[in-house]
Structures are given as structure tokens and as C-alpha cells.
Coordinates of C-alpha atoms and ligand atoms in Angstrom, one line a residue:
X1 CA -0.1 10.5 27.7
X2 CA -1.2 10.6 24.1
X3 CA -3.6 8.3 23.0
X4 CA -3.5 6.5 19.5
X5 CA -5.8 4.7 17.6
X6 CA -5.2 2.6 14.5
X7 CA -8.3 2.3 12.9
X8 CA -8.0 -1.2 11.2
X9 CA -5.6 -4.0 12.5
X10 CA -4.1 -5.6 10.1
X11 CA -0.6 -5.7 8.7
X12 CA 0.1 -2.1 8.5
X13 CA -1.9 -1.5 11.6
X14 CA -0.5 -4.3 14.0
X15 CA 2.9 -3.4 13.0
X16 CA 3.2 0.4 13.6
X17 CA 0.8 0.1 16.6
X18 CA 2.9 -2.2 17.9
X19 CA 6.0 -0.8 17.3
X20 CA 3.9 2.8 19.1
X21 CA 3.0 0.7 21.8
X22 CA 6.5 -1.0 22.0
X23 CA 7.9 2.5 22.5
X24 CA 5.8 3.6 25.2
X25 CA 3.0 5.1 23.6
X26 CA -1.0 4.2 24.8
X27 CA -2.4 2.6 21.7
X28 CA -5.7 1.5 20.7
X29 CA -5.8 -1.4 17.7
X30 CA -9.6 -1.4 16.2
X31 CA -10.1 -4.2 13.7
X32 CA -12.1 -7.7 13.5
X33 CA -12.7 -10.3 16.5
X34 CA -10.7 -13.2 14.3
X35 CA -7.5 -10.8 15.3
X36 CA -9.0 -10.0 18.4
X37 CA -9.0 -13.8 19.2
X38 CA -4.9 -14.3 17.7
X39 CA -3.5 -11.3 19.9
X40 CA -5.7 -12.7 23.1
X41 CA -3.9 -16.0 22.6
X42 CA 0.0 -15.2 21.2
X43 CA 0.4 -11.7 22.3
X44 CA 1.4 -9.2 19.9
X45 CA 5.3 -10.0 17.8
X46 CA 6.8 -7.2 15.9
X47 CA 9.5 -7.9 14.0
X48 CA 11.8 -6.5 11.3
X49 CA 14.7 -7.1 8.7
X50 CA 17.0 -5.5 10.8
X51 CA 17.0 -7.6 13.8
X52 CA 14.0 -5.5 15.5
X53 CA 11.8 -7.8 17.2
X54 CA 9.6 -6.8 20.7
X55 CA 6.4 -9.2 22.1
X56 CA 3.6 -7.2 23.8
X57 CA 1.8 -8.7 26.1
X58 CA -2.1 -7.9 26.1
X59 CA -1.6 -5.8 28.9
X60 CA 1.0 -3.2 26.5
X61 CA -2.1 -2.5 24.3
X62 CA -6.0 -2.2 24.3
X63 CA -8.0 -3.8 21.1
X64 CA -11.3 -3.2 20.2
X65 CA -14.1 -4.1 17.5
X66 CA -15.7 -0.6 17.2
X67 CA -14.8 2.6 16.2
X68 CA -16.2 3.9 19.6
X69 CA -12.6 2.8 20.9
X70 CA -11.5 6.3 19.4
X71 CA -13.6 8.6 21.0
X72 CA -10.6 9.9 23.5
X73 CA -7.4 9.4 20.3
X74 CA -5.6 12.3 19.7
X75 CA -3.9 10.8 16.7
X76 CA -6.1 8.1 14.8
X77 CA -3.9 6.5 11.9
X78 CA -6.3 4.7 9.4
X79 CA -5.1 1.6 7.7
X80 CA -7.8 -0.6 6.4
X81 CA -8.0 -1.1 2.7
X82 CA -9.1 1.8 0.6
X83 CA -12.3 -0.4 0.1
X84 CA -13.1 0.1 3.4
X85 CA -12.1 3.9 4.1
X86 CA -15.6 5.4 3.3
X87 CA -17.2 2.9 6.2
X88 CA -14.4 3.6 8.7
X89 CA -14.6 7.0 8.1
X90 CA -18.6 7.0 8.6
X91 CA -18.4 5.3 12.1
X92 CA -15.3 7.3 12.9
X93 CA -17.4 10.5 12.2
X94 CA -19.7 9.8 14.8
X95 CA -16.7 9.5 17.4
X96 CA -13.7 11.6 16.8
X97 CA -12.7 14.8 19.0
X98 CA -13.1 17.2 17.1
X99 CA -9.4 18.2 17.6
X100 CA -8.4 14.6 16.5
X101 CA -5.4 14.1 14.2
X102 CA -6.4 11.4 11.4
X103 CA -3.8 10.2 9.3
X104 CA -4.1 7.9 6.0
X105 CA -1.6 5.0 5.9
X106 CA -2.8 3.7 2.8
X107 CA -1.7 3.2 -0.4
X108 CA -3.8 5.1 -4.0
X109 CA -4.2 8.9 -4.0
X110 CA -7.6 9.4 -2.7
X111 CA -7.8 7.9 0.8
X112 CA -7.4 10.9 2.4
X113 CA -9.7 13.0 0.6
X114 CA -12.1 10.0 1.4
X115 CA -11.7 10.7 5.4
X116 CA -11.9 14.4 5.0
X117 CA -15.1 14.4 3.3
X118 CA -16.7 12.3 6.4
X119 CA -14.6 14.7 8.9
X120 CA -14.4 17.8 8.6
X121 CA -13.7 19.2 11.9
X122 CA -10.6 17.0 12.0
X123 CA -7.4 17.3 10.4
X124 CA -6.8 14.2 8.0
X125 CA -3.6 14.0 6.5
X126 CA -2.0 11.6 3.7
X127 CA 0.5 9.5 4.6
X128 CA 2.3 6.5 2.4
X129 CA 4.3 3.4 3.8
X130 CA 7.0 2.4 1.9
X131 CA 8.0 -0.6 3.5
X132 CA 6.0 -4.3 3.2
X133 CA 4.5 -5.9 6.3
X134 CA 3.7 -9.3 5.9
X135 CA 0.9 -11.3 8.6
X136 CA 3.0 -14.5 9.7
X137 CA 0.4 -15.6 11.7
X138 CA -0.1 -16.0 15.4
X139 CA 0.1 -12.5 16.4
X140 CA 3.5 -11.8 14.2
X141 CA 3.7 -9.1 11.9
X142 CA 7.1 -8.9 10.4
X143 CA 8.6 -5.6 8.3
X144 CA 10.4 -6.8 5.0
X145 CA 11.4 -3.9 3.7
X146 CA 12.9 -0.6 4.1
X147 CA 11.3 2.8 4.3
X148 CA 10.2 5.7 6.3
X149 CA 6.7 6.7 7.1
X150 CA 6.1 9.8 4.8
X151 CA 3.5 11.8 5.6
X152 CA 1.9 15.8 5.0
X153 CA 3.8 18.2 7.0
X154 CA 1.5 19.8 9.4
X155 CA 2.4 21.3 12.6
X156 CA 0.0 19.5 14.4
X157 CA 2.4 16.6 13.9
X158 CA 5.2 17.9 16.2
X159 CA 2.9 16.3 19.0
X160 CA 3.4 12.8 17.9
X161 CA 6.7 13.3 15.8
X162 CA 8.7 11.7 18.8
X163 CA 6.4 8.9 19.3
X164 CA 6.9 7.7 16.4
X165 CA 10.4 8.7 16.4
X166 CA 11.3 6.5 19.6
X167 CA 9.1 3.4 18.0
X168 CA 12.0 3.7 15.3
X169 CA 9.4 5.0 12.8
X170 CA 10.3 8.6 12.0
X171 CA 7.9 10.8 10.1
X172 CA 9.6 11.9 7.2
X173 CA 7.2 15.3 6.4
X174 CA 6.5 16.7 3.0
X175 CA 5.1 19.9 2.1
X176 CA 3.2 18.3 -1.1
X177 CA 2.9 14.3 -0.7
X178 CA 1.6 13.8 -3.7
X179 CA 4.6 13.3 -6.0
X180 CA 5.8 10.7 -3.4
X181 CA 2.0 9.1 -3.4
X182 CA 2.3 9.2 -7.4
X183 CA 5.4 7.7 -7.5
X184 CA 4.6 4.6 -5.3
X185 CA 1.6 4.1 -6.9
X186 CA 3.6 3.7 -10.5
X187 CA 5.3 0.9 -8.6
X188 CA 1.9 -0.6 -7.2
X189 CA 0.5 -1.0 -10.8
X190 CA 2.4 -4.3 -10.7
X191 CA -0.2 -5.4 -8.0
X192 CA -2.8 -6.4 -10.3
X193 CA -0.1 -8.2 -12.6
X194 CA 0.8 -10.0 -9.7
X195 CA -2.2 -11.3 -9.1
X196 CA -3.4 -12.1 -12.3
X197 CA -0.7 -14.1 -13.1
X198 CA -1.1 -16.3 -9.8
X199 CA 2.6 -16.5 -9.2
X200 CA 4.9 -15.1 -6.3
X201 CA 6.5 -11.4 -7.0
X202 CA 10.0 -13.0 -7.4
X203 CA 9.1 -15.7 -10.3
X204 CA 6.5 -13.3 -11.9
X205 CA 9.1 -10.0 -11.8
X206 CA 11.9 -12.8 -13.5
X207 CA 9.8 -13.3 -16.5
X208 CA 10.1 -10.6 -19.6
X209 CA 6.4 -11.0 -20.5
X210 CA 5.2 -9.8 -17.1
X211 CA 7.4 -7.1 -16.8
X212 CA 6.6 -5.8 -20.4
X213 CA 2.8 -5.8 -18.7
X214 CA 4.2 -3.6 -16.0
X215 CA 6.4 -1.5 -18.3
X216 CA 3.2 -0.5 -20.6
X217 CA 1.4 0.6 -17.5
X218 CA 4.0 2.5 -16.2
X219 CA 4.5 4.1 -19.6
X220 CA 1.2 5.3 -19.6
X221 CA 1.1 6.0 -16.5
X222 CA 3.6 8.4 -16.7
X223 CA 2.8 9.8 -20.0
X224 CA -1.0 11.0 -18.0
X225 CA 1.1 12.5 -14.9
X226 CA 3.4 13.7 -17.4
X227 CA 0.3 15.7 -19.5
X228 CA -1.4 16.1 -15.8
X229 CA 1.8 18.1 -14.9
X230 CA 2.2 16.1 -11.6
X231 CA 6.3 14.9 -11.8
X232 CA 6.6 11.7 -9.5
X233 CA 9.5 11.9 -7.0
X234 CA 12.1 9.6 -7.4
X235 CA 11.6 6.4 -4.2
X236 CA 14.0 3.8 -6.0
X237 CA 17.8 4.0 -6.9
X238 CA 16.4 4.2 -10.7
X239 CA 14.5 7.0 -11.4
X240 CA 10.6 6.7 -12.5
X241 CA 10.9 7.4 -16.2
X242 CA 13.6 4.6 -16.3
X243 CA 11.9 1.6 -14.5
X244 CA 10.3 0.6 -17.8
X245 CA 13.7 0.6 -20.0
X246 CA 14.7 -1.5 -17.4
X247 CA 11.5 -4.0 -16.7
X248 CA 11.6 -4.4 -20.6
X249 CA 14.9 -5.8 -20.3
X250 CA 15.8 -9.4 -21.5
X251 CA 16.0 -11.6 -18.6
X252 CA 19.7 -12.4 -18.3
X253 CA 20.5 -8.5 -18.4
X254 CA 17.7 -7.7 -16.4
X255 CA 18.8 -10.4 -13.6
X256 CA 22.1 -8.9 -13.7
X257 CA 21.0 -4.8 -13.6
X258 CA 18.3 -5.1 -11.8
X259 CA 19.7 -7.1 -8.9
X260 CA 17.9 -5.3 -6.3
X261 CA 14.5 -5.3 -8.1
X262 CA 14.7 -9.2 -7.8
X263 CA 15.7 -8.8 -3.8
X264 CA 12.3 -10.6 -2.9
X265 CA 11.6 -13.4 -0.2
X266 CA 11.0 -16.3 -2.8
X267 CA 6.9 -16.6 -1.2
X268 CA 6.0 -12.9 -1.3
X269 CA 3.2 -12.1 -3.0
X270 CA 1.1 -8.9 -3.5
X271 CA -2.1 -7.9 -1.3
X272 CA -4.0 -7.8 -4.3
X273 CA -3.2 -11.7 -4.9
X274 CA -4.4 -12.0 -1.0
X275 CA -7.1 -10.1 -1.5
X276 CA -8.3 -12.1 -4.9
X277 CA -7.2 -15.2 -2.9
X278 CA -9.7 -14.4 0.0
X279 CA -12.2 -13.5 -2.0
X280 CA -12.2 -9.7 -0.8
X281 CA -12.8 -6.6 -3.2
X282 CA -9.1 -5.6 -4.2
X283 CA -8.2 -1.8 -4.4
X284 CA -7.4 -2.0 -8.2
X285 CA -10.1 0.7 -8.3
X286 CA -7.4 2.8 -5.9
X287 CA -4.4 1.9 -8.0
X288 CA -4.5 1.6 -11.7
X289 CA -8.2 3.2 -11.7
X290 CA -6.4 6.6 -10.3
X291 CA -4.6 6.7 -13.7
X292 CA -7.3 5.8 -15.8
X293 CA -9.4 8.5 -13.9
X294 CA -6.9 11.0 -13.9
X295 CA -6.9 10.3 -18.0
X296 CA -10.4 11.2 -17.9
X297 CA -10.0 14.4 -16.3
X298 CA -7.5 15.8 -19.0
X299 CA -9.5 14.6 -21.9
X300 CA -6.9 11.2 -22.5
X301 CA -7.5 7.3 -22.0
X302 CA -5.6 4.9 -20.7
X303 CA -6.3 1.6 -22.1
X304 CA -3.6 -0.3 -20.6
X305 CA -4.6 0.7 -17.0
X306 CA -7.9 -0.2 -17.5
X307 CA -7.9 -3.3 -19.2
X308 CA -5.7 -4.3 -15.9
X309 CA -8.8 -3.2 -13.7
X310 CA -11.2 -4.9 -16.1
X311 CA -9.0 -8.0 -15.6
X312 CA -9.2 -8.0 -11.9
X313 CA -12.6 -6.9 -11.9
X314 CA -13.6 -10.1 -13.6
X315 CA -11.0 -12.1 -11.5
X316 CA -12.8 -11.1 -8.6
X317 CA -16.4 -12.5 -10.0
X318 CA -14.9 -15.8 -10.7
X319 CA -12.8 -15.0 -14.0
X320 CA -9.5 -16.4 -15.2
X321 CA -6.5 -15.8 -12.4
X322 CA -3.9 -17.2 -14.3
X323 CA -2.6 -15.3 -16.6
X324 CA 0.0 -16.6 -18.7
X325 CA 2.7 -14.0 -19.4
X326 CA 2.2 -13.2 -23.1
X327 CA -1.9 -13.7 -23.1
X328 CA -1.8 -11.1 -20.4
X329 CA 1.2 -9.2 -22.0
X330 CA -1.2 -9.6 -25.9
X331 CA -4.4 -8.5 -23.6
X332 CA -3.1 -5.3 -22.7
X333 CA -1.1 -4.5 -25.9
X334 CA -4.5 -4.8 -27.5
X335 CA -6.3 -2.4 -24.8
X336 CA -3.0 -0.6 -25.8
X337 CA -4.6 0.2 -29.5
X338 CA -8.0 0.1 -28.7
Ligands
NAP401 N1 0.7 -4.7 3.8 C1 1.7 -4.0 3.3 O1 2.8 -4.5 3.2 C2 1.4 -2.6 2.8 C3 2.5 -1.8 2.5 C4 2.3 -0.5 2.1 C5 1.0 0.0 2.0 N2 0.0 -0.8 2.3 C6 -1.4 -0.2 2.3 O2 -1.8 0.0 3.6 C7 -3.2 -0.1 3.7 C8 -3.6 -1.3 4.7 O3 -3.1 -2.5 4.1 P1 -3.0 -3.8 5.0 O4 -2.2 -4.8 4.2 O5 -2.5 -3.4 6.4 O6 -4.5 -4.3 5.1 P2 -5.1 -5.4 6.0 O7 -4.1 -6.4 6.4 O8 -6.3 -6.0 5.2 O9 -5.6 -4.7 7.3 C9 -6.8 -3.9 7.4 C10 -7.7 -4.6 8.5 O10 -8.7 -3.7 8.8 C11 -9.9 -4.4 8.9 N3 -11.0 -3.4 8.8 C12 -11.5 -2.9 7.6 N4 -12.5 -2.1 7.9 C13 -12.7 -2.0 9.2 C14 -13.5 -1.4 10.1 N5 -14.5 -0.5 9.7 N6 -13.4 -1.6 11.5 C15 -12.4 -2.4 11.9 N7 -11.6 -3.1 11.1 C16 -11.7 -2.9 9.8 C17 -9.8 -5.4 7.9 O11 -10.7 -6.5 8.1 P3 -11.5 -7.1 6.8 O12 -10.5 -7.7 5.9 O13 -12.4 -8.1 7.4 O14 -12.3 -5.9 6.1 C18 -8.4 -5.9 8.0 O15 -8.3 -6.9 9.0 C19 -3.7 -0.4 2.2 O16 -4.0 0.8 1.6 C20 -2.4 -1.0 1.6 O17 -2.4 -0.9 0.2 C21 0.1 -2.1 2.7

């Protein structure tokens, strides 16, 4: 039988090696003892919007604390934070078959390029999760969202394809992923907004002066990509270039077109708020740092991008976290014209 690994339990991790292990599949979860010590006592709950909802028993899966737990994977999916990707792929380097399969769940551009550098005998391929996982807590890990895994077409897939396919996760293949990876990462520069402003994703996206933030940083976002020559793909009903028009909206028309956008559970919050929360390093670097460093490489800036990873950088030394709409919305404009 194949053998998977996901190399980081956590939300992304504990859901899709659930739903694996749900399905049939032998799967390995590798992640911290604290989660080691949940799953011994509750069992493992997946769960999603739909009405999807299976509890494994410890005996359906194997957990583990070390990378070592991969030696025998033939397919490795790698979902820690992208903080942590250059450590997990050090230990995993020391372990992996050599005919492995290592796939990047993981949001930002790089992740993948990260793994290959530690393993290069493997093939490591980008992938991108659409939907939101959120941790409820005693073992439960619950999909919010919808969305198909999206991932590098490679042949060596066709091995695992059904896998995923019977755990009602169906690898939707690209030749190029990186137009989808852009385009989900325009959307993800809201993360550090989010968490700057200390609010949950619903209240924050229903104020103007937030989503002006998020407009200027998708603006320039797309006006690097555009001079970059990389053209997002389209992930939402609206298409990239018109998400701004329609952030900057005022908030009665906004409430009304934008409907959907607003379509939030009332508590959610972004990871990056989590992570600034928990005190963890946040993947700004991963996010709006891509678009300041892709800048770089053409010869442009991007002031607005990186004023939002100064913000957070600061947030996460002890700086302010509570960003007031128009203070954050004047900050940037000013980044804007420096
Ligand atoms: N959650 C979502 O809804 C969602 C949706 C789409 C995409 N994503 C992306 O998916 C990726 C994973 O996000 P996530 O929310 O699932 O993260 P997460 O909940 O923090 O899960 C990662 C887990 O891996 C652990 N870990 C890190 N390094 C490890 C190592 N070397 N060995 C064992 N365990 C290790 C982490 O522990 P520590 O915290 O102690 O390091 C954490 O428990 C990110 O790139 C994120 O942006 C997330």
C-alpha cells in the first residue's frame, strides 16, 4: 500500500491526512508532542462545510515527532509554515527515498524551491490549498471553505491521484502553478492587514479603510507581476485586476456587490493574527515580501508591500497590533510616496 507522510501536523496537515487516512490510505502525521497528546486522547475528527465528517481512531493513523517517520513515504506532503520549511527539509534530507514524491502545501511562491534545494534526488512539487482549515480543538480540524488541491502536473502523481481522489481531495494538475500561486498570494496580502488591525476577517473586510489597505497592495502587487510578465489566474468569481475597484468600494455598495467576499464565519481570523497572537514568526516574509522581492529583481519598489512587512515585523517584537483603519490606511499611503 502507499505510504504517506505529512510532514507537519497542523491544520492543513491533520485535515488532508485525515481525510487520506479516512479513505484508506496508510498515513504517517509528523508534527509536535502537544498534538501528539490531543489525537492520543480525542482521536482524530475531520470535518467539512458540506456535511463531511469521519473520526479516526489512533489505530487508522501512525503519528510521529521526527522526520525519521518518513524514511519508507512514497509521497511526503509538507505543510508546516514557510518559516519552518528550510528545517523540515534539512531533517527530511537525511531520510527520504530517494524516489520520494515531496509535495509543498503551502502558501508564498518559494516553498518549494526551499525543499528542492535540501533534496535533490527527490521530486518536490508546488502545490496550493485553496480552501481554510480551521483547529477546533480536541483533535477536530474542520474545512470552511471550498477548493481543490492544485498542484504541478507530473506524472509521477498518477500514483497517488486516486488517493486523494477517493479522500474527496482531487488533484487539480497544472502545467505552470505559478499564475495560480500568484493569484492566491494577491489575496493573502490581506493576512498581514488582518492581523494588524486585531479584528476578525468579517468586521475588518466591512470597513472601507482596511480594504483600501488591501486594495493599494493589490494594486501594486499587480502592477510588479504585471511589469514581471507573470499574469495571475483568475481563483475568485471577480477577476484579479478587479478585486481592488471592488475592495475600494463604499461600504453599503460593497456589502451589497460583494456579498460573497463578506461570506465569513463571524470569529475567523487569519493565521498571521494566530501566529502574532502565539507569539510565532509569521510568513509575511513569504507573502507580501515575495512582491517586494520580486520589485527588486526588475529594478521597481514596492513601498506599500513593505511597509506591511515592516508593520508585522515590528508587531512581532512587541510593536503596535491594533491598527486603526485609517492610521494603517495613512501608514501605507505614505510608504505609497516614499
Ligand atoms: N490553515 C489554513 O487554512 C491554510 C489554508 C491554505 C494554506 N495554508 C498554508 O498551509 C501551510 C500550513 O499552514 P497550517 O495553518 O496548516 O500551519 P500550522 O497549523 O501551524 O501547522 C504546521 C505544524 O507543523 C509543525 N511543525 C513545524 N515544523 C515542524 C517540524 N520540523 N517537525 C514537525 N512539526 C513541525 C508546527 O509546529 P510549531 O508551530 O510548533 O512550529 C505546526 O504544528 C502554510 O503555508 C499556510 O499558509 C493554510
Amino acid at each position: 500500500m502507499t505510504k504517506i507522510a505529512v510532514m507537519g501536523a497542523g491544520s492543513i496537515g491533520c485535515y488532508v491526512g485525515g481525510r487520506l487516512a479516512a479513505a484508506g490510505a496508510a498515513v504517517v502525521l509528523i508534527g509536535r508532542e502537544r498534538l501528539a497528546r490531543e489525537l492520543a486522547a480525542h482521536g482524530l475528527t475531520v470535518t467539512d462545510y458540506r456535511g463531511y465528517s469521519a473520526t479516526l481512531g489512533s489505530g487508522r493513523f501512525t503519528y510521529a515527532t521526527t522526520a525519521a517517520a518518513a524514511a519508507h513515504a512514497d509521497l511526503v506532503l509538507v505543510t508546516v509554515k514557510s518559516a519552518g520549511t528550510a528545517g523540515a527539509a534539512q531533517e527530511l534530507a537525511g531520510t527520504l527515498r530517494d524516489d520520494a514524491v515531496v509535495v509543498s502545501l503551502q502558501n508564498g511562491i518559494g516553498n518549494a524551491g526551499t525543499l528542492r534545494a535540501s533534496l535533490p534526488a527527490q521530486t518536490v512539487l508546488a502545490g496550493m490549498v485553496p480552501f481554510n482549515v480551521v483547529q477546533r480543538g480536541d483533535g477536530a480540524f474542520h474545512q470552511g471553505t471550498e477548493g481543490e488541491l492544485e498542484v504541478e502536473r507530473h506524472a509521477r502523481l498518477d500514483a497517488f491521484a486516486p488517493a486523494f481522489a477517493r479522500a474527496g481531495l482531487p488533484l487539480v494538475q497544472h502545467d505552470d502553478l505559478r499564475p495560480v500561486q500568484w493569484a492566491k498570494l494577491l489575496l493573502n496580502l490581506n493576512n498581514p492587514i488582518n492581523a494588524l488591525s486585531d479584528l476578525p476577517l468579517k468586521t475588518q473586510l466591512s470597513q472601507r479603510a482596511y480594504r483600501r489597505c488591501l486594495a493599494l497592495a493589490q494594486r501594486e502587487g499587480l502592477d510588479v507581476l504585471a511589469a514581471a510578465g507573470i499574469r495571475p489566474a483568475q481563483l475568485t468569481r471577480v477577476p484579479p485586476h478587479w478585486i481592488p475597484r471592488v475592495l475600494a468600494l463604499p461600504d453599503v455598495l460593497f456589502r451589497v456587490i460583494a456579498a460573497g467576499m463578506l461570506a465569513i464565519d463571524p470569529l475567523a481570523r487569519s493565521s498571521m493574527w494566530e501566529d502574532l497572537q502565539a507569539q510565532r514568526a509569521t510568513e509575511v516574509d513569504w507573502i507580501n515580501g515575495e512582491i517586494v522581492a520580486l520589485a527588486e529583481r526588475i529594478g521597481r519598489s514596492a513601498p506599500v508591500n513593505a511597509r506591511l512587512v515592516a508593520l508585522v515585523h515590528a508587531a512581532e517584537q512587541g510593536g503596535p497590533r491594533r491598527w486603526e483603519g485609517r492610521a494603517l490606511l495613512e501608514a501605507l499611503s505614505r510608504g505609497d510616496h516614499a
